mmCIF file of C-alpha atoms in Angstrom:
data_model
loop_
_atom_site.group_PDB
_atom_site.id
_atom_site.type_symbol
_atom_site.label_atom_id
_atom_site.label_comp_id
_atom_site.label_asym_id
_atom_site.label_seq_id
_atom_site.Cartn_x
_atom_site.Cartn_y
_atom_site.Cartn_z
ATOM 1 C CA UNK A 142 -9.243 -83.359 -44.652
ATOM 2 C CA UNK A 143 -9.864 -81.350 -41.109
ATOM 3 C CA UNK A 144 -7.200 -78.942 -41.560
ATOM 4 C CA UNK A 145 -6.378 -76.316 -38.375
ATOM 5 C CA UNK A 146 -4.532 -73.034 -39.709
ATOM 6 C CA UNK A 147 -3.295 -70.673 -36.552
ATOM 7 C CA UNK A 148 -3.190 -66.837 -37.331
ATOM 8 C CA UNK A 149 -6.240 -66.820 -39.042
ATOM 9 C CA UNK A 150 -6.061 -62.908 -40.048
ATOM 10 C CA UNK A 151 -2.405 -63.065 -41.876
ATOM 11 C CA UNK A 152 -1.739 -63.089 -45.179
ATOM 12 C CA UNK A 153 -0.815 -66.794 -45.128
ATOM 13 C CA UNK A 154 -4.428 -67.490 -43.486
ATOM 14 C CA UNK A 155 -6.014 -65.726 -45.588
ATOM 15 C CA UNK A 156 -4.554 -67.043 -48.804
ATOM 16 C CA UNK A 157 -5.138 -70.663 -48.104
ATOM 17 C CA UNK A 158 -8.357 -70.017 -47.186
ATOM 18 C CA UNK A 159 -8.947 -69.121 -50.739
ATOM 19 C CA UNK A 160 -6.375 -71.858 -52.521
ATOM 20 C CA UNK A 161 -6.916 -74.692 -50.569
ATOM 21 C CA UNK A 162 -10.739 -74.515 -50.093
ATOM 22 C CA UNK A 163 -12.045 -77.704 -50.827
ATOM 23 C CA UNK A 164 -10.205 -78.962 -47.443
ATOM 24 C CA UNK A 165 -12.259 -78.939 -44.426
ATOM 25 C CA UNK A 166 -10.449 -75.837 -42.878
ATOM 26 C CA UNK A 167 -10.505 -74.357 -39.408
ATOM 27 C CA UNK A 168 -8.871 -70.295 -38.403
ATOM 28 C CA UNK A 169 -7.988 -69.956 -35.063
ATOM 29 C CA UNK A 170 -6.538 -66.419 -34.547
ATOM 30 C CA UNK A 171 -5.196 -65.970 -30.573
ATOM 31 C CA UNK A 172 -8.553 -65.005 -29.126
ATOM 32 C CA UNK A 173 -8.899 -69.391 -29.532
ATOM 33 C CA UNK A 174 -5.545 -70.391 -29.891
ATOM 34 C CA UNK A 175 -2.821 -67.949 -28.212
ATOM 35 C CA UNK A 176 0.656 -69.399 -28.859
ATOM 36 C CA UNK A 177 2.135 -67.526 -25.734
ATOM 37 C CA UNK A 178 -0.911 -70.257 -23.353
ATOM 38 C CA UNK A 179 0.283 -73.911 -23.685
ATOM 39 C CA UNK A 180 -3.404 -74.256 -22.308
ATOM 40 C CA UNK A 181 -4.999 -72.389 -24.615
ATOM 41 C CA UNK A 182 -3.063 -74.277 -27.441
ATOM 42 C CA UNK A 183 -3.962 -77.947 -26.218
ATOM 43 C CA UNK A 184 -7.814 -76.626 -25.524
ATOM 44 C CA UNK A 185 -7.659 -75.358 -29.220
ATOM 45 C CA UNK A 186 -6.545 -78.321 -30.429
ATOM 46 C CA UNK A 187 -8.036 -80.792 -28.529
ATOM 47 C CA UNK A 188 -11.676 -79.323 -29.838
ATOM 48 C CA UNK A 189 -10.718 -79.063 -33.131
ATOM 49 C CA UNK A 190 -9.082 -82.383 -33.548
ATOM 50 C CA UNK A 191 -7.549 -81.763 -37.106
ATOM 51 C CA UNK A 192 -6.136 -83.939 -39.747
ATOM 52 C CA UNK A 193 -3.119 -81.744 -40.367
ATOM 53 C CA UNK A 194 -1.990 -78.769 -38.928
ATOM 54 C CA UNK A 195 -0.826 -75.589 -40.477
ATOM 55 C CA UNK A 196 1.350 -73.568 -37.921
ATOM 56 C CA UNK A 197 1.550 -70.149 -39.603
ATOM 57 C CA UNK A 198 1.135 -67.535 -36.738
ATOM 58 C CA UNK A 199 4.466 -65.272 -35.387
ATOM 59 C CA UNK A 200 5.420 -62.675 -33.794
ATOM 60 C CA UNK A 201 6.565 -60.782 -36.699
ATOM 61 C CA UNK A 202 7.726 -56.946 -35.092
ATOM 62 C CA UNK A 203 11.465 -57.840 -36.448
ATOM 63 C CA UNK A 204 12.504 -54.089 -34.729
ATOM 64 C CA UNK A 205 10.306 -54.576 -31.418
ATOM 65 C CA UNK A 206 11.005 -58.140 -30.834
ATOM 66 C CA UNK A 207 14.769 -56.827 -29.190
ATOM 67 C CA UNK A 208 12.962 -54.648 -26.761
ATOM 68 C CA UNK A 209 10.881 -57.394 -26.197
ATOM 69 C CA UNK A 210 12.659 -60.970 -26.492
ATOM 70 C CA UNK A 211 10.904 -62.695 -23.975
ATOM 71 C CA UNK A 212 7.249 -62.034 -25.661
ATOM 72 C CA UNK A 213 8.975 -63.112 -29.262
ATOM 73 C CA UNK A 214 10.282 -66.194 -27.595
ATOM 74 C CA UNK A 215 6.940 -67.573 -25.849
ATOM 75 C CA UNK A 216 5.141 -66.704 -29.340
ATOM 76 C CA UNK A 217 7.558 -68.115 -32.186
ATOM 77 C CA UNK A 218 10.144 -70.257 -29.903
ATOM 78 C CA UNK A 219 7.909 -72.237 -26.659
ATOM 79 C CA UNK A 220 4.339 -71.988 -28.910
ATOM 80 C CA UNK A 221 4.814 -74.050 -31.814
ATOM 81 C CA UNK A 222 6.724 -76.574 -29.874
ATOM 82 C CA UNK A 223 3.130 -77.018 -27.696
ATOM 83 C CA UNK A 224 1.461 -77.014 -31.343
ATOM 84 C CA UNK A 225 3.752 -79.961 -31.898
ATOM 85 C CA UNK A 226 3.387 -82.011 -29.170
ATOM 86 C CA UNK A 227 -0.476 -81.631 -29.031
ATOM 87 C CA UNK A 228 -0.307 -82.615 -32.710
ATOM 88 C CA UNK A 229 1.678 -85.568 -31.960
ATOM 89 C CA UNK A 230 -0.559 -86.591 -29.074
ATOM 90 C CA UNK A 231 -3.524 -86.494 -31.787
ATOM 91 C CA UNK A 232 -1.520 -88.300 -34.541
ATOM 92 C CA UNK A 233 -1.825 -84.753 -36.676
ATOM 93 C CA UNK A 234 1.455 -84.016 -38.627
ATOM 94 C CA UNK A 235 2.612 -80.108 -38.865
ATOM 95 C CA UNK A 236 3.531 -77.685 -41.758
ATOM 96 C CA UNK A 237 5.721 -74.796 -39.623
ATOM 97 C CA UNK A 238 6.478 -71.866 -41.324
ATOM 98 C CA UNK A 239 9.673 -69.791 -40.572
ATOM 99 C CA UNK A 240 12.089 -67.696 -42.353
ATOM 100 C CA UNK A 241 14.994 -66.556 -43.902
ATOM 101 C CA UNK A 242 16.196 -64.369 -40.648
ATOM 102 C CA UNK A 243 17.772 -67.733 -39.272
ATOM 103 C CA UNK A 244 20.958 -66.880 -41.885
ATOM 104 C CA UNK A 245 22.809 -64.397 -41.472
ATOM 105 C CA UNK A 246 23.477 -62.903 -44.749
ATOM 106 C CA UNK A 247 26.987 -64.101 -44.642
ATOM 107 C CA UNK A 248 27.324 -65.503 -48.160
ATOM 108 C CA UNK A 249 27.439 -65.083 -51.894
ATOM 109 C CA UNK A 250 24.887 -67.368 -52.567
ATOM 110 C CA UNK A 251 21.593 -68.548 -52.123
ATOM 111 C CA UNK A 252 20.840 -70.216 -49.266
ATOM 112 C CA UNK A 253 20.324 -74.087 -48.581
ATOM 113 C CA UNK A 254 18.460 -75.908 -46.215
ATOM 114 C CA UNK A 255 21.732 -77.516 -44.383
ATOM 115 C CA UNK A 256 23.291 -74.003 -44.312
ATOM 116 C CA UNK A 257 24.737 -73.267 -40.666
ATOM 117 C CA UNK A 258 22.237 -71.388 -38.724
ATOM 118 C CA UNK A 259 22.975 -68.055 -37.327
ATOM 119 C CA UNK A 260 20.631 -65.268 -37.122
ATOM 120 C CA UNK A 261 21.289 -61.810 -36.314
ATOM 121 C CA UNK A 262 18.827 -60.276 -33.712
ATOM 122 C CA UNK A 263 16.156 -61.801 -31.546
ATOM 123 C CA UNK A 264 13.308 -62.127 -33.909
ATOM 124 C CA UNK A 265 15.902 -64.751 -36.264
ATOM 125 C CA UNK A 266 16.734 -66.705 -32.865
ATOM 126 C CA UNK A 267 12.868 -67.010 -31.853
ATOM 127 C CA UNK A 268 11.762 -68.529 -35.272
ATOM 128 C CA UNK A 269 14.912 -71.024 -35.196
ATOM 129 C CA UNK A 270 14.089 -71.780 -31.393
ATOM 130 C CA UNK A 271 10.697 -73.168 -32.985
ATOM 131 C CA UNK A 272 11.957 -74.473 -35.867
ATOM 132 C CA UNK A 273 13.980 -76.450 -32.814
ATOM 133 C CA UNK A 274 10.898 -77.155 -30.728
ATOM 134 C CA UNK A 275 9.021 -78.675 -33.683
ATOM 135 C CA UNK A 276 11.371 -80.951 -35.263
ATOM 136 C CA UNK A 277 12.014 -82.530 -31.621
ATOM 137 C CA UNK A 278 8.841 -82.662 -30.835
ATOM 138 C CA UNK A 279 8.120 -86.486 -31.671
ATOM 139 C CA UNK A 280 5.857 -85.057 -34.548
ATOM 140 C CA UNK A 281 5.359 -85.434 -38.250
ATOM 141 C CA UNK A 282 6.523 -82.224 -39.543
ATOM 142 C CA UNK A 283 7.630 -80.203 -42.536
ATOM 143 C CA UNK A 284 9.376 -76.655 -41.743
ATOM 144 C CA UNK A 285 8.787 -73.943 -44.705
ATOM 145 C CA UNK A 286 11.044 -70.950 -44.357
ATOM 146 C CA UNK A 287 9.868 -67.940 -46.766
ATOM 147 C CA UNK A 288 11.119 -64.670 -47.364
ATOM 148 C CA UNK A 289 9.113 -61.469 -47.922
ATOM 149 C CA UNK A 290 5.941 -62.175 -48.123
ATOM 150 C CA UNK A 291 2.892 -60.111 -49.546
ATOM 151 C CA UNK A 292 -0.069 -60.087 -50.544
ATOM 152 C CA UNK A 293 -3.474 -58.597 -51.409
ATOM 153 C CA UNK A 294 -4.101 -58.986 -47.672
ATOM 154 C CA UNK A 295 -2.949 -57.056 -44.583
ATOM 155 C CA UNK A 296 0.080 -54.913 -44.307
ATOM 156 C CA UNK A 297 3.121 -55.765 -46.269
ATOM 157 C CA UNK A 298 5.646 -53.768 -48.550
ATOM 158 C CA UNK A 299 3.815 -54.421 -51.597
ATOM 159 C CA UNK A 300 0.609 -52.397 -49.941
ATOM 160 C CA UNK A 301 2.959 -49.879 -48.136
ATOM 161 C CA UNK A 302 4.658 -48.804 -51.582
ATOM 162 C CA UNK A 303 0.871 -48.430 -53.350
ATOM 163 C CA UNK A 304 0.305 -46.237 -50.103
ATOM 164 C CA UNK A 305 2.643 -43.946 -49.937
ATOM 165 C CA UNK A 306 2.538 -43.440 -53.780
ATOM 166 C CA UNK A 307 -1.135 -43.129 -53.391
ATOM 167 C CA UNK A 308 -0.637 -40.347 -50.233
ATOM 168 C CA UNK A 309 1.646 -38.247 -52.758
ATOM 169 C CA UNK A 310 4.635 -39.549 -51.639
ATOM 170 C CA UNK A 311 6.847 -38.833 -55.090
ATOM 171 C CA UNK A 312 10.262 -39.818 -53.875
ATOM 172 C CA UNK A 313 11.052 -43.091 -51.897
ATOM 173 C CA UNK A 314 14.200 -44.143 -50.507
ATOM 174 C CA UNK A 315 14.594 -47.663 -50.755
ATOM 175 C CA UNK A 316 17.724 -50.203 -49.650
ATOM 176 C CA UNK A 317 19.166 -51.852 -52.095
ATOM 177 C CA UNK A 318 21.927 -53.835 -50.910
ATOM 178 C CA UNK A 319 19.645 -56.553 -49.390
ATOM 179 C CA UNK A 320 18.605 -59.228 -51.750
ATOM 180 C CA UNK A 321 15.913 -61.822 -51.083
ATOM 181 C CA UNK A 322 13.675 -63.643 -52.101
ATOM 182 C CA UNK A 323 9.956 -61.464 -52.854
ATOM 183 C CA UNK A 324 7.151 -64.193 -51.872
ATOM 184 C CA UNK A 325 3.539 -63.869 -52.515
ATOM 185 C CA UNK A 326 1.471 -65.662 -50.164
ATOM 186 C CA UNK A 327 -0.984 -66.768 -52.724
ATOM 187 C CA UNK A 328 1.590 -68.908 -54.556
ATOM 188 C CA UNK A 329 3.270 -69.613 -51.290
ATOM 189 C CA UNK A 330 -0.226 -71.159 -50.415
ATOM 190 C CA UNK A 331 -0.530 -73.121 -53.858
ATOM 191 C CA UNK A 332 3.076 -74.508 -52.449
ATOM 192 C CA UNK A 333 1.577 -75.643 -49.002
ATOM 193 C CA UNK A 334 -1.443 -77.179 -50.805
ATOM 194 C CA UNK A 335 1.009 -79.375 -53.135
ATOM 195 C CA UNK A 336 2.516 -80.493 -49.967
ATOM 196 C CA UNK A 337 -0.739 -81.171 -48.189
ATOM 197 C CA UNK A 338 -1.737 -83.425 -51.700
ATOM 198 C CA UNK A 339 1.403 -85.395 -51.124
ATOM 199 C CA UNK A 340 1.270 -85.921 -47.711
ATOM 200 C CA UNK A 341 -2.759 -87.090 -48.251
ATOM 201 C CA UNK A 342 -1.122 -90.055 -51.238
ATOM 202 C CA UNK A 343 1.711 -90.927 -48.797
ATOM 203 C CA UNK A 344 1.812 -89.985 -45.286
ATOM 204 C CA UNK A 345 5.650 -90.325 -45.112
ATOM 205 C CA UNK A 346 6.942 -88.756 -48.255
ATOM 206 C CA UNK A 347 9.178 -85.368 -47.380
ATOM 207 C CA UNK A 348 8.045 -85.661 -43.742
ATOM 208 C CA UNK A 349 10.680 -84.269 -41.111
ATOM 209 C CA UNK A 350 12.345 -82.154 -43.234
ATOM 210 C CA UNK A 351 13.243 -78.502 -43.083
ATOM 211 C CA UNK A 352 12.492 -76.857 -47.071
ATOM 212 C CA UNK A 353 12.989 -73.471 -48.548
ATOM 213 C CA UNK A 354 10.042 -72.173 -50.532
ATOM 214 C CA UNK A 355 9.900 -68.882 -51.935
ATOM 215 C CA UNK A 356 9.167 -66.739 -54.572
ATOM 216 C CA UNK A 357 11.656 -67.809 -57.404
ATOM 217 C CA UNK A 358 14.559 -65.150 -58.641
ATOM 218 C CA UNK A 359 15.941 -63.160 -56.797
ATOM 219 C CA UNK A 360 15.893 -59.077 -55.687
ATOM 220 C CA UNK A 361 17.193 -56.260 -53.825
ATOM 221 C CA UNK A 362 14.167 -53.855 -51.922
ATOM 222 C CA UNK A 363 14.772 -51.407 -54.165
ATOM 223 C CA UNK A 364 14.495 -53.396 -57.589
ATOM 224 C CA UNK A 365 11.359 -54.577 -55.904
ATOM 225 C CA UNK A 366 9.704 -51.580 -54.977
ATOM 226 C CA UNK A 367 10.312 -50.331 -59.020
ATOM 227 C CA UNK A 368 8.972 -53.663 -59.944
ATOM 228 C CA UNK A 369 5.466 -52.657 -57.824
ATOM 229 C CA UNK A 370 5.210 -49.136 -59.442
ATOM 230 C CA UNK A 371 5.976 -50.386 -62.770
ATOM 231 C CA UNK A 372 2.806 -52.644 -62.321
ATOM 232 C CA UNK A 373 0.979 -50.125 -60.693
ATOM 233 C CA UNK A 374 1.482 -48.085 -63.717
ATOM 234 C CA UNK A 375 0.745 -50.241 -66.311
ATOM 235 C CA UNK A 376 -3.217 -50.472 -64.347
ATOM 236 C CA UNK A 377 -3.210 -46.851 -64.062
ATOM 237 C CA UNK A 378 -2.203 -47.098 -60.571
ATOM 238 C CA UNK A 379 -0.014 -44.783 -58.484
ATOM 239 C CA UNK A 380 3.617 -44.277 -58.544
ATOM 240 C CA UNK A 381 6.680 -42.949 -57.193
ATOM 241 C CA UNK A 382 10.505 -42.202 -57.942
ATOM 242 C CA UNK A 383 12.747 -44.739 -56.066
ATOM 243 C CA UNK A 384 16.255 -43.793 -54.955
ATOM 244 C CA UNK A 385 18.526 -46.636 -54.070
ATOM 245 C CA UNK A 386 20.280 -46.112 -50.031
ATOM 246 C CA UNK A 387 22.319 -48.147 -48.354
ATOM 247 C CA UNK A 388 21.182 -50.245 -45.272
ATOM 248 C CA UNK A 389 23.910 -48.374 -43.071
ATOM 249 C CA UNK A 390 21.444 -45.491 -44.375
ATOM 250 C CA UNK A 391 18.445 -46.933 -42.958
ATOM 251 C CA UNK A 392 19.164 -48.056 -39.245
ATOM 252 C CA UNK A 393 17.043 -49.814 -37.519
ATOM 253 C CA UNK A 394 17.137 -51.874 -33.650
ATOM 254 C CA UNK A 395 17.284 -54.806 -35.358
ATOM 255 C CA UNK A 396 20.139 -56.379 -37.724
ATOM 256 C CA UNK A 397 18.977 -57.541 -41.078
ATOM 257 C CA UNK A 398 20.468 -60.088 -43.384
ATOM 258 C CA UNK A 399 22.426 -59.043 -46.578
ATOM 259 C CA UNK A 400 21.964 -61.548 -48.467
ATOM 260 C CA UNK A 401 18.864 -64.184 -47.537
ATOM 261 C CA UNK A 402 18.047 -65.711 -50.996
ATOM 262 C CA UNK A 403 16.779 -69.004 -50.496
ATOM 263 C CA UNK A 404 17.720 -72.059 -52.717
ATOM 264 C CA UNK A 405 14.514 -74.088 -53.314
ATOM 265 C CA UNK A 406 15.924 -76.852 -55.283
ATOM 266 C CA UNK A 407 14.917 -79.470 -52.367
ATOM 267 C CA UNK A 408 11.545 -78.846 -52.300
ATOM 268 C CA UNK A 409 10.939 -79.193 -55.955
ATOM 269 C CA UNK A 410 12.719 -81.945 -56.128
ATOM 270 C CA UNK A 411 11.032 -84.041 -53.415
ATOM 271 C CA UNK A 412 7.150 -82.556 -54.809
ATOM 272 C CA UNK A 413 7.538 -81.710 -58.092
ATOM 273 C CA UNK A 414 7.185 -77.651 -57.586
ATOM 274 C CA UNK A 415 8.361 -74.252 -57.652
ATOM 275 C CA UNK A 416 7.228 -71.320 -56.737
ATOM 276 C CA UNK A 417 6.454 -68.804 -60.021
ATOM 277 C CA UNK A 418 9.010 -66.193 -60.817
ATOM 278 C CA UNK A 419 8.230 -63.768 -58.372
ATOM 279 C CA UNK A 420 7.472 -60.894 -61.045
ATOM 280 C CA UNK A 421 4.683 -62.742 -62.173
ATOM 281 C CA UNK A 422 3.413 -63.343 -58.636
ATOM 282 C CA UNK A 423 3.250 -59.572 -58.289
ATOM 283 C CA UNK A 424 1.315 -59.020 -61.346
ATOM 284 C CA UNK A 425 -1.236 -61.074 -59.828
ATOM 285 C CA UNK A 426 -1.678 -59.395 -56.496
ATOM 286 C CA UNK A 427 -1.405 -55.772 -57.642
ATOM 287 C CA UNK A 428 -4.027 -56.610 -60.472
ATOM 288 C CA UNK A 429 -6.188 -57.653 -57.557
ATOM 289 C CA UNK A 430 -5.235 -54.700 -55.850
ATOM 290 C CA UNK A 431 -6.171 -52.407 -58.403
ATOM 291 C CA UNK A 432 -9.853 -53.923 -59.224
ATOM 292 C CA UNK A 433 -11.770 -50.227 -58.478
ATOM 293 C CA UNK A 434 -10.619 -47.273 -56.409
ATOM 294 C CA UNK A 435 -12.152 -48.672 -53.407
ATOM 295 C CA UNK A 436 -10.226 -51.473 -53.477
ATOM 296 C CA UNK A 437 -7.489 -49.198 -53.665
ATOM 297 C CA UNK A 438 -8.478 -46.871 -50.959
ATOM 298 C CA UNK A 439 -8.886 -49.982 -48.884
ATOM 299 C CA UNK A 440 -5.447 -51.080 -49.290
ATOM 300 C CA UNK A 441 -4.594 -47.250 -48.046
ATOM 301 C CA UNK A 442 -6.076 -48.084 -44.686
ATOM 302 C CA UNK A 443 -5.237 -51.416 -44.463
ATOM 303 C CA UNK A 444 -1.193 -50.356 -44.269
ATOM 304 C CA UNK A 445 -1.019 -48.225 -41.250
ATOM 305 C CA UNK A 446 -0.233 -50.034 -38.076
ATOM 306 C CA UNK A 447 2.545 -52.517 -39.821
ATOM 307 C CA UNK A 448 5.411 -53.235 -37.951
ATOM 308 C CA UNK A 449 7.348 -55.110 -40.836
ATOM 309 C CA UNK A 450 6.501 -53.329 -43.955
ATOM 310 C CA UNK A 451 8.478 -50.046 -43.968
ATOM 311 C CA UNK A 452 11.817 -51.678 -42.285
ATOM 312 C CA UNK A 453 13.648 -50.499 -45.523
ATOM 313 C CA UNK A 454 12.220 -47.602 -46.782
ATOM 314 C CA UNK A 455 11.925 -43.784 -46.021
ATOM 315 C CA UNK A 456 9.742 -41.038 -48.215
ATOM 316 C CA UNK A 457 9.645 -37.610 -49.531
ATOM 317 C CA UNK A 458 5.817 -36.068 -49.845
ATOM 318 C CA UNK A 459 5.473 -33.443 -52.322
#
């Protein structure tokens, strides 16, 4: 199957690439397919002509998308519904992936799919705006929203906690009164692959549905971030002392959900999977991550830049 996968350099990308390989795949990053150009979108679809479409580029500067709503908007709001309606023009059904930031943290459980919507700051209203824009767009669709992604690839808090451990960084401040859901691409790949399997045996099974599929249990950023060292150290990797704050501690421009644990009960239910327990997902990416020192020295340069991975977390260098 021809399969077209927009933001061909993020972790997503860069993970299926690797799990769902014996598909016919095609990366456009926005030099072909920029979601903020309905032209450039049909163009890049129009030449491709895919099977299936993966729609897994953002705008993903949570803090920088309030000084700039407009920009988040054209790229995660008005984009993917152009994806959709060139897809439904070609007879190509869509896998959108959004997020958690649609909730707004405002109960004691995990989330489900039917949940009232109600995100907190601009980047949470841009991703439901496209969630919007796809499901009305007349196309076949599935809508995946994840939680906290990492990765091996790119800059994400996994790699940012290596980092600054790595830099001599022996103290890091970490909230921990926002729970979630800690999601490594990789399996959230193997998820998207199961789907794409399905969808190739019966066109119509699970289609037009919004799912929840991320990493399974549950954690605050700080339980996380001693999950990653305790890893790191059992490969001989760096570490650091993590002291708990509170998010009032940690201000940033942009309002984050308390509590965004995702229930994922629908999706395994309709195709027979779940997501690993996310602690075992992380053993997996840091064991990749800690292959040689040059690996690791790779992953030092690979964090700066990120606009997402340090939103919780301040340091003390020795």
């Amino acid at each position: 199957m021809k399969i077209l996968i927009t933001g061909r350099d993020g972790q997503l990308a860069r993970s299926l690439a690797e799990r769902i390989a014996q598909h016919e795949l095609v990366f456009a990053g926005r030099s072909e397919l920029d979601l903020a150009d309905a032209a450039s979108i049909e163009r890049a679809v129009a030449a491709v002509n895919p099977a299936l479409i993966v729609s897994a580029a953002a705008y993903t500067a949570v803090d920088r998308a309030e000084a700039e709503p407009s920009v988040a908007m054209a790229v995660n709001g008005e984009g993917p519904g152009v994806l959709a309606r060139m897809a439904a023009r070609i007879g190509a059904p869509i896998i959108h992936l959004s997020t958690d930031y649609v909730f707004d943290g405002g109960v004691d459980r995990p989330w489900h799919e039917e949940d009232p919507t109600s995100p907190l700051g601009v980047y949470g209203e841009t991703k439901l705006a496209g969630e919007r824009a796809v499901s009305t767009s007349g196309v076949h669709y599935a809508i995946l929203r994840t939680a906290w992604i990492y990765s091996p690839f790119g800059a994400n808090f996994v790699r940012t906690m290596l980092r600054l451990a790595l830099n001599g960084h022996e103290i890091v401040r970490v909230v921990a009164d926002q729970l979630g859901n800690p999601t490594s691409a990789l399996a959230l790949a193997d998820g998207i692959g199961v789907l794409i399997e399905a969808w190739q045996r019966d066109p119509q099974q699970g289609a037009d549905a919004v799912y929840h599929l991320a990493g399974s249990g549950e954690a605050s950023w700080a339980e996380f971030a001693r999950a990653i060292f305790a890893e790191s150290v059992r490969l001989g990797g760096p570490s650091a002392d993590v002291r708990n704050i509170t998010t009032a501690e940690y201000p940033t421009s942009a309002r984050r959900p308390i509590n965004s644990r995702l229930d994922c009960t629908r999706f395994e239910r309709k195709f027979g999977f779940r997501l690993p327990e996310w602690h075992h997902s992380l053993r997996e990416v840091i064991e990749r991550l800690m292959i040689d020192k040059e690996r690791i020295d790779a992953t030092e340069r690979s964090f700066k830049g990120s606009a997402t991975s340090t939103q919780c977390v301040s340091s003390v260098k020795s």
